[in-house]
Amino acid sequence: MVGGPRPSEPPASNLGSISLNESMFKLSELMKLHGVFEQDSALTEKQFVSHFGSILGGDHWTPTQISQLFMKIDANSDGTVDWDEFTNFMFLNANATKDSSATSTAAFLPRDDYVAEETPVTTHRARDVFVAIETLPRSGQYLACTHGGVISTFAPTALAAPLQSFKTASARSKSDWISSMVYLRVSGKVAVASMEAGVVFYDLSTPDKKIVSKIPFSELEHATPLSLSTMVDEGSMRESLFIGDDVGFVTQIVFDEPTTWHVCDGEIGCHSDPTLDGCKISRVERHTDYISCLEFVSDLNCLVSASHDGSVKVVDITRGALKRDFRQHRGAVYSFAWCKEPKLIASCGLERQVLLWSPYSIRLVGRLVGHTCSIKQVIWNAASYSLLSLGFDGLVRVWDVKNCKCNQVIEDASHERHKVSLLAFDARYKHLITASSALNDWPLHPMVGVQEALQPHEHPICKILFDPSFQQVVSIDTNAHVVLWNLLDGSMISNFDISDSTITAAALDESGRRLITGSHAGDDVKLWNFSNGSLLTTLKKEKDDHHLDALLRFNRAELDDDAGRVKLPPSLHTQSVHVPRVPRCIAPKSNEVTSVLSITTSIPFSSGRGFTQSKYIACTGWDRRVYVWNDSNATEYLRCMPEKKRATGHTDDVLSLTYCPPKSIATGGVDGCVILWGLNSGDVMHKFQFSSGIEALMYPPKLGLLVGVTTNATLVLINPRHTVVHATVDLREDDALCEVRVARCDVDGELLFTGLSNGLVQVFRLTCLPLLCVEN
């Protein structure tokens, strides 16, 4: 709550664990901060530290803490923070302690009698799949409706068989299709929307369950109803029904008389003409395509609707004013959920990501990445403060919204082809309900003692990076889990997962704000904001004009075994392209990225006054090539060295990469070759051949020499400007057979550190020859 007491100064041991939410500020302080942002639009780190400290007082926040907070808020790592970024971060971190403790200590587990059969015995039809599940408020029983028009009631503790079932009018038609169902809790009726019958009402209290009301098609302007939602005015107890249709209109029916209202089209036997008693109907256009999801959110007092036109709209129910028009989806939107605790809306659709956004600001808060197909549904689980998403492949993912992390993946084998079609959550029993043609429940179990037992890394650590600008250490394990540490006191600042593939190369950019990673898959290089885990850019290793390769890779073409030709889809009117036969036993080699690099070049002006800077990202790996990108918004590479795969270059895997100012890149590989490449031209400037593979290459600027270490423990010093070998030194002692696994230099180029295969670390002083081993 804004205006609450401010917490006391955090101790030094909790330096990295500071969170931010609206309860930490007085209203006057928030207004001052808002005034600063309005005046300067966006604040740099220096301005942010100055203003934040002066407004809140230096006794509660140290400059180091404010700098770390700035890096977490700066999601796109552009070096500035505006008001939208600040408030989005504050909303996302609300109840941070409660959320993290809940999500990390609970999981959905199957019941003891759960059997994961390979193929369930039952085989369902599409009409037998459940389309909606409602919880009856008094009894707590589940009311479920199928696409075919059968409505059943289930006991929460016995989902194997329904308590009772009845067939709606749609069940008698083989062509009708139920699209939605809701329960009207004031009148006790059920509203069902279908393609042929429109919107029909059934009274569950009557024994015959016949149609008691039906909305005339003329009131819907003969549109097809697709989604339903209800609202109850708690003051007057007037209930409203909202109907979203296939032409983008929303129809609202307000029932003035709670129990005696009646609607009919003159064809159900009660009246000969269309009748509207005790209700009012209004209709307004909201979208330009199908309305796929519709819900009244009481916390916002708004009606939220999602559509196939790619938009999600938030409309104030009292004034009818549009409060938010969210259009950051790239395709149709299928579902959304209001996340009450963090005050966010999660929406999903044709793309394979869940988008998190605030109805109070215009910026995107975050993305949940992990699904491999389109996402059909999202629901919020208030019991564990987590979001659940259902993909079209039937997999359910449980997300920690605060950290944008997937905590659990559920594959329910009790359904045919292990494919879940619908999700529901029972807040009373804390059960996740999965549905297809049958229902199954997954109780939420507390994982007692798990949180204390978990370590920051549960897999071997493969990369360690040091950020001298902020005195922080970044560690990455083999499961692509990243942990950010405070070097001063050893506390953990943050942690997150960054990839589904093994991370094989990592580096920090020149500013120390972004993490650059390459993976075993080797298809691209990714840039991350390692303070909050946001993916900033994906740099591709292929040009977009490789249409044929893309068609082959994604199975958009079929290989004709008889003719050896590619059959393109009918929508692509082009000639068939001959493809040489490849033996099926030969698999393509992985293109693992072994080294990534951030490059900043400084070129003086011809006048001698000043200089211009250019920034690049480079990588190399098992494909024996060097890729260079402009450090900008462009995702396609600027240069590839060599441009052709069979051109002069390395003959085996490339293991190391470094920049030699002012205009060359050095690479070293298993073939024992060190190659100097022209950064601007991409040509080979010089080759140096050695007897064993090059394990590491470094260029300490103060030393002015290229330092290389081979696998057989030989040190090579190369002058890149004069393209000569300055010296070679054997680092082994007493004819040891140990190989060098890793090597690093200090910033000044005075000390060389080598890690050996026998576990020893050696330290050499480079400033004197012969080399002196100063420590083992």
C-alpha positions as a printed Julia matrix, in Angstrom:
776×3 Matrix{Float64}:
   0.0     0.0     0.0
   1.42    3.4    -0.96
   2.33    5.49    2.04
   3.22    2.63    4.37
   6.23    2.7     6.72
   9.59    2.49    5.07
  11.72   -0.56    5.91
  14.85   -0.14    7.89
  18.25   -0.16    6.23
  19.06   -3.58    4.84
  22.11   -5.2     6.31
  25.22   -5.7     4.23
  24.6    -9.42    3.96
  21.35   -8.72    2.12
  22.86   -6.31   -0.35
  21.93   -8.41   -3.35
  18.46   -9.41   -2.22
  16.78   -6.0    -2.29
  13.33   -5.97   -3.88
  11.14   -3.08   -4.94
   7.39   -2.56   -4.59
   4.93    0.28   -4.04
   4.71   -0.33   -0.29
   8.31    0.87    0.12
   7.44    4.46   -0.84
   5.4     7.25    0.65
   2.96    8.89   -1.73
   4.96   12.12   -1.65
   8.13   10.24   -2.6
   6.43    8.54   -5.54
   5.14   11.91   -6.74
   8.65   13.39   -6.55
  10.05   10.46   -8.52
   7.31   10.85  -11.11
   8.15   14.54  -11.4
  11.82   13.73  -12.03
  10.92   11.24  -14.76
   8.53   13.73  -16.37
  11.25   16.37  -16.42
  14.06   14.22  -17.82
  11.94   11.61  -19.66
  14.57    8.89  -19.13
  17.31    8.77  -16.5
  20.85    7.51  -16.94
  22.41    5.46  -14.17
  24.2     8.47  -12.71
  20.99   10.54  -12.69
  18.98    7.65  -11.28
  21.43    7.11   -8.4
  21.49   10.83   -7.63
  17.71   11.42   -7.69
  16.77    8.12   -6.04
  19.22    8.68   -3.21
  18.24   12.31   -2.63
  14.5    11.57   -2.53
  14.6     8.42   -0.39
  17.64    9.32    1.68
  21.08    7.76    1.76
  20.45    6.07    5.1
  18.2     3.47    3.49
  19.86    2.88    0.11
  23.57    2.8    -0.67
  24.83    3.92   -4.12
  25.8     0.32   -4.87
  22.3    -0.91   -4.09
  20.73    1.79   -6.26
  23.08    0.92   -9.15
  22.11   -2.73   -8.89
  18.45   -1.71   -8.81
  18.98    0.4   -11.94
  20.44   -2.57  -13.83
  17.46   -4.75  -12.89
  14.96   -2.12  -14.02
  16.81   -1.39  -17.29
  15.26   -4.39  -19.05
  16.5    -3.51  -22.56
  20.01   -2.53  -21.34
  19.99    0.76  -23.23
  21.56    2.58  -20.27
  18.41    4.55  -19.36
  15.26    4.0   -17.3
  11.94    5.77  -17.87
   8.78    5.92  -15.75
   7.11    3.0   -17.52
  10.1     0.72  -16.93
  10.23    1.8   -13.28
   6.52    1.17  -12.59
   6.47   -2.12  -14.54
   9.35   -3.39  -12.45
   7.62   -2.25   -9.28
   4.37   -4.04  -10.22
   6.24   -7.22  -11.11
   8.12   -7.25   -7.81
   5.1    -6.62   -5.62
   4.79   -9.32   -2.95
   8.17  -10.64   -4.13
   8.95  -12.53   -0.95
   5.52  -14.12   -0.78
   5.51  -15.08   -4.44
   8.95  -16.63   -4.46
   8.36  -18.66   -1.31
   5.05  -19.95   -2.61
   6.21  -20.92   -6.09
   9.39  -22.61   -4.96
   7.77  -24.74   -2.27
   4.72  -26.13   -4.08
   4.12  -28.34   -7.1
   1.21  -30.11   -8.8
   1.51  -33.87   -8.29
  -0.74  -36.68   -9.52
  -2.81  -38.78   -7.16
  -1.57  -42.13   -5.87
  -3.83  -44.04   -8.26
  -2.52  -42.16  -11.3
  -1.32  -44.55  -14.03
   0.68  -43.16  -16.96
  -0.43  -45.51  -19.69
   1.18  -45.31  -23.09
  -2.23  -45.16  -24.82
  -5.42  -44.8   -22.77
  -8.08  -47.36  -23.49
 -10.78  -44.84  -24.38
 -10.81  -43.16  -27.77
 -12.82  -39.98  -27.87
 -14.5   -38.04  -30.61
 -13.95  -34.32  -31.02
 -17.52  -33.67  -29.86
 -16.8   -35.47  -26.57
 -14.03  -33.04  -25.56
 -14.9   -30.62  -22.76
 -15.09  -26.97  -23.76
 -15.85  -25.34  -20.39
 -15.68  -26.16  -16.67
 -17.5   -24.09  -14.01
 -17.46  -24.5   -10.22
 -20.91  -24.31   -8.65
 -20.64  -21.81   -5.77
 -22.84  -23.58   -3.21
 -21.99  -27.26   -3.63
 -18.46  -26.86   -4.98
 -19.24  -29.4    -7.69
 -17.9   -29.04  -11.22
 -20.21  -28.28  -14.12
 -18.62  -29.36  -17.41
 -19.88  -29.09  -20.98
 -18.62  -30.85  -24.11
 -18.46  -29.54  -27.67
 -21.24  -31.97  -28.5
 -23.65  -30.44  -26.0
 -23.6   -32.83  -23.01
 -23.54  -31.07  -19.62
 -22.33  -33.12  -16.63
 -21.9   -32.55  -12.92
 -18.82  -34.0   -11.14
 -17.88  -34.32   -7.5
 -14.44  -32.74   -6.84
 -13.22  -35.94   -5.15
 -14.51  -38.36   -7.81
 -13.87  -37.31  -11.39
 -13.97  -40.77  -12.94
 -17.73  -40.65  -13.54
 -20.26  -37.79  -13.47
 -22.95  -37.51  -10.82
 -25.51  -36.69  -13.48
 -25.61  -35.63  -17.13
 -28.14  -34.23  -19.57
 -28.13  -33.49  -23.27
 -28.78  -30.0   -24.52
 -30.63  -29.19  -27.71
 -27.29  -29.03  -29.52
 -26.62  -32.69  -28.71
 -29.48  -33.7   -31.0
 -27.81  -32.03  -33.99
 -24.76  -33.63  -35.55
 -23.6   -30.31  -37.01
 -24.0   -28.0   -33.98
 -20.93  -27.13  -31.94
 -20.78  -25.71  -28.4
 -18.26  -22.86  -28.12
 -18.74  -21.65  -24.52
 -20.7   -22.12  -21.28
 -21.13  -20.01  -18.11
 -23.12  -20.34  -14.9
 -25.35  -17.45  -13.79
 -25.03  -17.62  -10.01
 -27.88  -15.19   -9.19
 -30.58  -16.9   -11.25
 -29.04  -20.39  -11.09
 -29.24  -20.86  -14.86
 -26.64  -22.07  -17.35
 -25.96  -20.14  -20.56
 -24.64  -22.14  -23.49
 -23.36  -20.65  -26.77
 -23.38  -22.75  -29.94
 -22.99  -22.29  -33.68
 -26.57  -23.14  -34.66
 -28.72  -22.52  -31.59
 -27.06  -19.26  -30.51
 -27.25  -18.49  -26.77
 -29.6   -20.8   -24.86
 -30.4   -20.94  -21.12
 -31.1   -24.05  -19.02
 -32.41  -24.22  -15.45
 -30.46  -26.77  -13.42
 -33.12  -26.86  -10.69
 -35.77  -28.37  -12.98
 -35.84  -32.15  -13.41
 -36.2   -32.16  -17.21
 -33.43  -29.55  -17.84
 -35.32  -28.06  -20.77
 -34.61  -24.75  -22.5
 -36.09  -21.93  -20.41
 -34.77  -18.94  -22.42
 -33.15  -18.23  -25.74
 -31.75  -14.98  -27.11
 -33.26  -14.03  -30.47
 -30.78  -14.08  -33.34
 -31.91  -10.59  -34.28
 -30.49   -9.23  -31.0
 -27.08  -10.62  -32.01
 -27.53   -9.36  -35.56
 -27.25  -13.0   -36.65
 -23.61  -13.23  -35.51
 -22.23  -16.47  -34.08
 -21.56  -16.34  -30.3
 -18.1   -17.62  -29.35
 -17.31  -16.57  -25.78
 -19.36  -15.81  -22.66
 -18.71  -14.05  -19.37
 -20.81  -12.88  -16.43
 -20.76  -10.01  -13.94
 -22.75   -9.34  -10.77
 -23.3    -5.86   -9.37
 -22.86   -6.59   -5.67
 -24.88   -3.51   -4.68
 -28.04   -4.14   -6.69
 -27.4    -7.88   -7.3
 -28.13   -7.31  -10.98
 -26.4    -9.85  -13.17
 -25.02   -9.21  -16.65
 -24.1   -11.61  -19.43
 -21.46  -10.62  -22.0
 -21.34  -12.31  -25.4
 -18.41  -12.06  -27.81
 -19.06  -13.1   -31.41
 -17.36  -13.85  -34.7
 -17.57  -10.29  -36.08
 -15.87   -8.61  -33.11
 -18.97   -7.28  -31.32
 -19.7    -7.56  -27.58
 -23.36   -7.9   -26.56
 -24.32   -7.12  -22.96
 -27.56   -8.37  -21.39
 -28.43   -6.78  -18.04
 -31.0    -8.77  -16.04
 -32.94   -6.17  -14.04
 -35.09   -8.81  -12.35
 -32.71  -11.36  -10.72
 -35.0   -14.41  -10.94
 -38.04  -13.5   -13.04
 -36.39  -12.3   -16.24
 -37.24  -14.06  -19.48
 -35.82  -14.0   -23.01
 -37.11  -16.01  -25.95
 -37.12  -15.97  -29.73
 -40.73  -17.08  -30.1
 -39.78  -20.64  -31.06
 -39.29  -22.47  -27.74
 -43.04  -22.75  -26.98
 -43.58  -20.11  -24.32
 -44.33  -17.16  -26.63
 -45.22  -16.82  -30.26
 -43.09  -13.69  -30.73
 -39.61  -12.64  -29.54
 -39.89  -11.5   -25.93
 -37.59   -9.6   -23.57
 -38.87   -9.37  -19.99
 -36.85   -7.89  -17.12
 -33.68   -7.35  -19.12
 -31.91   -4.88  -21.39
 -29.65   -5.67  -24.35
 -26.92   -3.45  -25.78
 -24.32   -4.16  -28.44
 -21.0    -2.47  -29.28
 -18.12   -3.17  -31.64
 -14.8    -3.98  -29.95
 -12.69   -5.91  -32.48
 -12.42   -6.61  -36.18
 -12.28  -10.42  -35.93
 -13.35  -13.36  -33.74
 -13.54  -12.64  -30.01
 -11.81  -15.69  -28.58
 -11.86  -14.84  -24.87
 -13.99  -12.53  -22.72
 -13.87  -11.9   -18.97
 -15.02   -9.33  -16.44
 -12.16   -8.42  -14.04
 -13.62   -7.04  -10.82
 -10.28   -5.69   -9.57
 -10.15   -3.39  -12.61
 -13.93   -2.93  -12.95
 -13.26   -3.64  -16.61
 -14.3    -6.06  -19.32
 -11.25   -7.57  -21.02
 -11.58   -9.14  -24.45
  -9.1   -10.9   -26.74
  -9.49  -11.39  -30.45
  -8.04  -13.05  -33.52
  -7.18   -9.55  -34.77
  -4.19   -9.68  -32.41
  -5.47   -7.21  -29.8
  -6.52   -7.38  -26.15
  -8.79   -4.54  -25.03
  -9.55   -3.34  -21.5
 -12.83   -1.38  -21.26
 -14.17    0.38  -18.17
 -17.54   -1.22  -17.49
 -19.08    1.92  -15.92
 -18.06    4.59  -18.42
 -17.58    2.32  -21.44
 -14.19    3.95  -22.08
 -11.29    2.05  -23.6
  -8.5     2.05  -20.99
  -5.95   -0.13  -22.76
  -5.55   -1.5   -26.28
  -2.71   -4.04  -26.18
  -1.37   -4.89  -29.64
   2.04   -6.49  -29.15
   0.96   -9.97  -30.26
   2.07  -10.97  -33.75
  -1.0   -13.07  -34.48
  -4.33  -14.19  -33.07
  -4.83  -14.02  -29.3
  -6.53  -17.11  -27.85
  -6.61  -16.51  -24.11
  -5.64  -14.19  -21.26
  -5.63  -14.26  -17.47
  -5.68  -11.56  -14.82
  -2.81  -12.16  -12.38
  -4.18  -10.56   -9.23
  -1.13  -10.47   -6.97
   1.42   -8.93   -9.37
  -1.37   -6.88  -11.03
  -0.53   -8.09  -14.54
  -2.39   -9.52  -17.5
  -0.92  -12.6   -19.18
  -2.02  -13.23  -22.76
  -1.19  -15.95  -25.29
  -2.03  -17.0   -28.8
  -0.6   -18.04  -32.13
   2.99  -17.24  -31.14
   4.82  -19.54  -28.75
   5.25  -17.02  -25.94
   3.12  -15.74  -23.08
   3.22  -11.94  -22.87
   3.04  -10.2   -19.49
   1.79   -6.62  -19.42
   0.27   -4.12  -17.06
  -3.13   -2.5   -17.7
  -1.7     0.66  -16.12
   1.25    1.29  -18.48
   2.04    0.91  -22.16
   5.18   -1.19  -21.99
   5.57   -4.94  -22.09
   6.64   -6.29  -18.69
   8.02   -9.68  -19.74
   7.79  -12.79  -21.9
   7.46  -16.42  -20.84
   9.41  -18.51  -23.35
   9.39  -22.3   -23.39
   6.45  -23.63  -25.39
   7.28  -25.23  -28.74
   3.84  -24.59  -30.26
   1.0   -22.11  -30.1
  -0.6   -21.59  -26.68
  -4.35  -22.04  -26.32
  -5.01  -21.13  -22.67
  -3.56  -19.4   -19.6
  -5.0   -19.36  -16.06
  -3.78  -17.78  -12.82
  -3.18  -19.9    -9.74
  -3.56  -17.67   -6.7
  -2.73  -20.5    -4.29
   0.91  -20.65   -5.37
   1.12  -17.27   -7.16
   1.94  -18.96  -10.46
   0.64  -18.89  -14.02
  -0.37  -22.05  -15.88
  -0.28  -22.25  -19.67
  -1.56  -24.96  -22.01
  -0.01  -25.54  -25.43
  -1.71  -27.11  -28.42
   0.62  -30.08  -27.91
  -1.19  -30.82  -24.63
   1.72  -29.87  -22.35
   1.03  -27.73  -19.28
   3.69  -25.35  -17.97
   3.73  -23.77  -14.52
   5.47  -20.37  -14.47
   7.05  -18.22  -11.8
   5.9   -14.85  -13.16
   8.32  -12.78  -11.1
  11.41  -14.51  -12.48
   9.87  -15.44  -15.88
  10.9   -19.02  -15.13
   9.17  -22.33  -15.82
   8.95  -24.28  -12.55
   7.14  -27.39  -13.79
   6.07  -29.14  -17.0
   3.07  -31.48  -16.79
   2.36  -34.19  -19.34
  -0.89  -35.86  -18.32
  -0.82  -39.41  -19.71
  -4.35  -40.11  -18.51
  -5.69  -38.42  -21.64
  -5.68  -39.81  -25.15
  -2.31  -39.16  -26.84
  -1.32  -37.48  -23.55
  -3.07  -34.36  -24.86
  -4.85  -31.97  -22.5
  -7.52  -29.76  -24.11
  -8.67  -27.57  -21.23
  -7.43  -26.32  -17.84
  -9.29  -25.21  -14.73
  -8.17  -24.48  -11.17
 -10.24  -25.18   -8.07
  -9.26  -22.6    -5.45
 -11.2   -24.38   -2.68
  -9.41  -27.72   -2.99
  -6.26  -26.28   -4.64
  -6.51  -28.73   -7.54
  -5.46  -28.29  -11.14
  -8.06  -29.93  -13.38
  -6.97  -31.19  -16.8
  -9.63  -32.13  -19.31
 -10.05  -33.77  -22.7
 -12.94  -36.24  -22.95
 -12.32  -37.04  -19.27
 -11.3   -35.07  -16.19
  -8.21  -35.56  -14.07
  -7.0   -33.57  -11.07
  -3.51  -32.65   -9.89
  -3.49  -31.54   -6.23
  -1.09  -28.78   -5.2
   1.39  -30.22   -2.71
   3.73  -28.22   -0.47
   7.34  -29.3    -0.93
   8.43  -29.12    2.69
  12.14  -28.54    3.16
  12.89  -28.23   -0.53
  13.6   -24.53   -0.54
  16.27  -24.82    2.14
  17.93  -27.75    0.4
  18.13  -26.18   -3.06
  21.47  -24.67   -4.1
  21.86  -21.79   -6.57
  23.4   -24.3    -8.99
  22.17  -27.88   -9.23
  24.44  -28.76  -12.17
  28.2   -28.41  -12.78
  29.37  -24.83  -13.29
  30.95  -24.33  -16.72
  31.44  -20.55  -17.01
  32.52  -17.81  -14.61
  32.58  -14.13  -15.62
  33.68  -11.09  -13.61
  32.12   -7.65  -14.05
  34.61   -5.1   -12.66
  32.22   -2.17  -13.2
  29.8    -3.43  -10.55
  31.97   -5.89   -8.61
  29.76   -8.8    -9.59
  30.39  -12.39  -10.65
  28.22  -14.26  -13.17
  28.2   -18.06  -13.0
  26.59  -20.37  -15.56
  26.06  -24.11  -15.2
  25.62  -26.86  -17.78
  21.83  -26.57  -17.5
  21.96  -22.91  -18.67
  21.14  -21.58  -15.19
  22.67  -18.16  -14.47
  23.43  -16.81  -11.01
  24.56  -13.24  -10.32
  26.69  -12.81   -7.2
  27.84   -9.85   -5.15
  31.61  -10.19   -4.9
  31.86   -7.97   -1.81
  29.81  -10.14    0.53
  29.13  -13.32   -1.46
  25.35  -12.83   -1.54
  23.25  -13.95   -4.49
  21.66  -11.03   -6.35
  19.49  -12.91   -8.84
  19.22  -16.15  -10.8
  17.36  -17.3   -13.91
  17.37  -19.78  -16.79
  18.41  -18.49  -20.22
  18.27  -21.35  -22.72
  16.98  -24.81  -23.52
  20.41  -25.74  -24.9
  23.77  -26.18  -23.19
  25.7   -22.89  -22.95
  29.16  -23.38  -24.43
  30.43  -19.79  -24.7
  29.79  -16.65  -22.66
  31.17  -13.13  -22.32
  30.17   -9.7   -21.04
  29.97   -6.69  -23.31
  32.24   -3.67  -22.92
  29.79   -1.87  -20.61
  29.37   -4.89  -18.36
  25.58   -4.7   -18.69
  24.83   -7.51  -21.15
  25.6   -11.21  -21.22
  26.52  -12.71  -24.6
  26.0   -16.47  -24.96
  26.51  -19.18  -27.55
  25.12  -22.7   -27.29
  25.79  -26.26  -28.37
  23.09  -25.93  -31.04
  25.11  -23.12  -32.61
  22.29  -21.56  -34.61
  22.6   -18.1   -33.08
  24.14  -15.87  -30.43
  21.94  -14.28  -27.77
  22.3   -11.11  -25.72
  20.75  -10.94  -22.24
  20.24   -8.45  -19.48
  21.85  -10.63  -16.82
  20.51   -8.46  -14.01
  16.9    -9.52  -14.66
  17.15  -12.34  -17.22
  15.5   -10.5   -20.13
  16.4   -11.66  -23.64
  17.49   -8.56  -25.57
  18.54   -9.77  -29.03
  19.01  -12.97  -31.0
  21.81  -12.71  -33.6
  21.29  -15.13  -36.45
  24.03  -17.06  -38.22
  21.99  -17.34  -41.41
  20.66  -14.76  -43.81
  16.91  -14.49  -44.19
  17.09  -15.09  -47.93
  17.95  -18.77  -47.49
  14.36  -19.76  -48.28
  15.13  -23.25  -49.54
  17.18  -24.17  -46.48
  14.42  -22.9   -44.23
  11.85  -24.96  -46.11
  13.92  -28.09  -45.75
  14.72  -27.48  -42.09
  11.16  -26.92  -40.99
   9.69  -29.71  -43.13
   7.8   -27.32  -45.35
   8.87  -29.35  -48.35
   8.81  -33.06  -49.1
  11.65  -34.97  -50.67
  10.58  -37.08  -53.64
  12.61  -40.29  -53.3
  12.04  -41.28  -56.9
  12.92  -38.03  -58.62
  15.24  -36.49  -56.05
  13.35  -33.2   -56.22
  11.8   -30.89  -53.68
   8.02  -30.55  -53.79
   7.08  -27.1   -52.57
   3.7   -26.39  -51.02
   0.96  -25.46  -53.53
   0.96  -21.89  -52.25
   4.49  -21.35  -53.6
   4.28  -21.26  -57.4
   7.82  -21.98  -58.43
   9.82  -24.57  -60.3
  11.08  -27.62  -58.46
  14.71  -27.48  -57.42
  17.01  -30.45  -57.85
  18.57  -31.62  -54.6
  21.46  -34.09  -54.63
  20.85  -37.26  -52.68
  22.4   -37.45  -49.23
  22.89  -40.8   -47.49
  20.52  -41.02  -44.56
  23.19  -42.42  -42.29
  25.19  -39.17  -42.42
  24.03  -36.66  -39.82
  25.03  -32.99  -40.03
  27.75  -31.96  -37.62
  26.8   -29.7   -34.72
  27.85  -26.08  -35.06
  28.64  -25.5   -31.39
  29.74  -21.97  -30.55
  33.03  -22.1   -28.65
  33.8   -18.4   -28.19
  31.9   -15.1   -28.2
  33.38  -11.63  -28.07
  32.36   -7.98  -27.69
  34.5    -5.62  -29.8
  34.84   -1.84  -29.61
  37.05   -0.16  -32.21
  38.3     3.43  -31.94
  39.43    5.08  -35.17
  40.9     8.62  -34.93
  39.74   11.31  -37.32
  42.16   12.43  -40.01
  42.32   15.86  -38.38
  43.8    14.26  -35.27
  40.99   15.6   -33.1
  38.71   13.01  -31.65
  37.83    9.55  -32.85
  34.84    7.46  -33.87
  33.77    4.25  -32.18
  32.2     1.15  -33.72
  30.85   -1.78  -31.74
  30.57   -5.39  -32.89
  29.66   -8.84  -31.58
  31.69  -11.82  -32.88
  31.6   -15.58  -32.45
  33.28  -18.72  -33.72
  32.97  -22.45  -33.21
  32.87  -25.89  -34.74
  31.78  -24.59  -38.14
  35.33  -23.08  -38.45
  34.04  -19.63  -39.33
  33.94  -16.21  -37.66
  30.66  -14.28  -37.63
  30.61  -10.53  -36.97
  27.46   -8.5   -36.22
  26.98   -4.79  -35.75
  26.12   -4.16  -32.11
  22.76   -2.62  -32.97
  19.19   -3.73  -33.58
  20.18   -5.67  -36.72
  20.03   -9.46  -36.28
  21.73  -10.53  -39.54
  25.5   -10.85  -39.5
  27.66   -8.16  -41.05
  30.5   -10.39  -42.14
  31.39  -14.08  -42.19
  35.02  -15.17  -42.37
  35.63  -17.03  -44.59
  32.49  -16.29  -46.62
  32.63  -19.69  -48.3
  32.9   -22.84  -46.19
  35.68  -24.4   -48.26
  37.76  -21.22  -48.52
  41.14  -20.81  -46.88
  40.79  -20.95  -43.11
  40.87  -23.47  -40.29
  40.77  -27.16  -41.07
  39.37  -28.21  -37.68
  37.24  -26.84  -34.87
  38.01  -23.27  -33.74
  38.31  -22.96  -29.96
  39.37  -19.38  -29.21
  38.75  -15.86  -30.46
  40.12  -12.45  -29.48
  40.37   -8.9   -30.83
  43.77   -7.36  -31.65
  43.44   -3.56  -31.96
  43.12   -1.67  -34.14
  41.75   -3.81  -36.99
  42.26   -7.57  -36.68
  40.69  -10.64  -35.1
  42.72  -13.67  -34.06
  41.39  -17.24  -33.98
  42.99  -20.46  -32.81
  41.82  -24.03  -33.29
  42.41  -27.73  -32.89
  44.44  -27.71  -36.1
  47.19  -25.76  -34.3
  46.7   -22.74  -36.51
  46.43  -19.11  -35.42
  44.85  -16.89  -38.08
  44.72  -13.11  -38.15
  41.6   -11.82  -39.94
  40.95   -8.29  -41.15
  37.98   -6.97  -39.19
  36.89   -4.63  -41.98
  37.76   -6.76  -45.02
  37.25  -10.29  -43.69
  40.43  -11.44  -45.44
  43.15  -13.65  -43.97
  46.04  -11.37  -42.99
  48.44  -14.07  -41.76
  48.64  -17.69  -40.59
  50.81  -19.14  -37.85
  51.12  -22.93  -37.63
  52.05  -24.7   -34.39
  52.5   -28.34  -33.43
  49.39  -28.71  -31.23
  45.94  -27.23  -30.85
  45.42  -23.68  -29.59
  43.51  -23.82  -26.32
  43.32  -20.08  -25.58
  44.12  -16.7   -27.17
  44.34  -13.39  -25.29
  45.43   -9.86  -26.13
  46.35   -7.74  -23.07
  46.42   -4.17  -24.45
  49.22   -3.04  -22.13
  51.41   -5.97  -23.21
  50.76   -5.35  -26.9
  51.28   -9.03  -27.81
  48.91  -11.83  -28.74
  49.21  -14.51  -26.04
  48.38  -18.09  -27.03
  48.54  -21.34  -25.07
  48.54  -24.74  -26.77
  47.14  -27.97  -25.4
  50.65  -29.36  -24.86
  51.46  -26.43  -22.52
  53.43  -24.25  -24.94
  53.16  -20.48  -24.64
  53.29  -18.49  -27.89
  53.72  -14.71  -28.05
  52.81  -13.11  -31.39
  53.2    -9.52  -32.54
  50.0    -9.02  -34.6
  51.07   -5.68  -36.1
  54.29   -7.06  -37.57
  52.84  -10.62  -38.0
  55.86  -12.29  -36.34
  56.19  -14.87  -33.55
  57.81  -13.02  -30.67
  58.62  -16.09  -28.54
  57.6   -19.68  -27.74
  58.06  -21.08  -24.25
  57.46  -24.57  -22.84
  55.4   -24.25  -19.66
  55.75  -27.86  -18.55
  57.89  -28.84  -15.59
  59.73  -32.13  -15.22
  58.39  -33.43  -18.55
  54.86  -33.59  -17.17
  52.24  -34.95  -19.57
  49.43  -32.74  -18.28
  47.44  -30.77  -20.83
  46.29  -27.16  -20.48
  42.49  -26.95  -20.17
  42.1   -23.21  -19.65
  44.31  -20.12  -19.67
  43.77  -16.47  -18.75
  45.79  -13.26  -18.43
  45.31  -10.41  -16.01
  44.28   -6.99  -17.33
  47.82   -5.6   -17.33
  49.26   -8.61  -19.14
  51.75   -9.31  -16.37
  50.47  -12.65  -15.1
  49.38  -15.78  -16.97
  47.12  -18.33  -15.26
  46.86  -21.87  -16.64
  44.59  -24.69  -15.47
  45.97  -28.21  -16.07
  44.23  -31.5   -16.62
  45.57  -32.79  -13.28
  43.76  -30.06  -11.36
  46.7   -27.73  -10.77
  46.65  -23.99  -11.48
  49.95  -22.39  -12.49
  50.78  -18.68  -12.38
  53.53  -17.26  -14.63
  55.0   -13.77  -14.86
  54.99  -12.67  -18.5
  57.12   -9.56  -18.12
  60.36  -11.51  -17.83
  61.85  -14.19  -20.07
  62.48  -16.99  -19.4
  59.09  -17.28  -17.7
  59.03  -17.65  -13.97
  56.39  -19.85  -12.39
  55.49  -17.83   -9.31
  52.9   -20.23   -7.86
  51.45  -23.72   -8.3
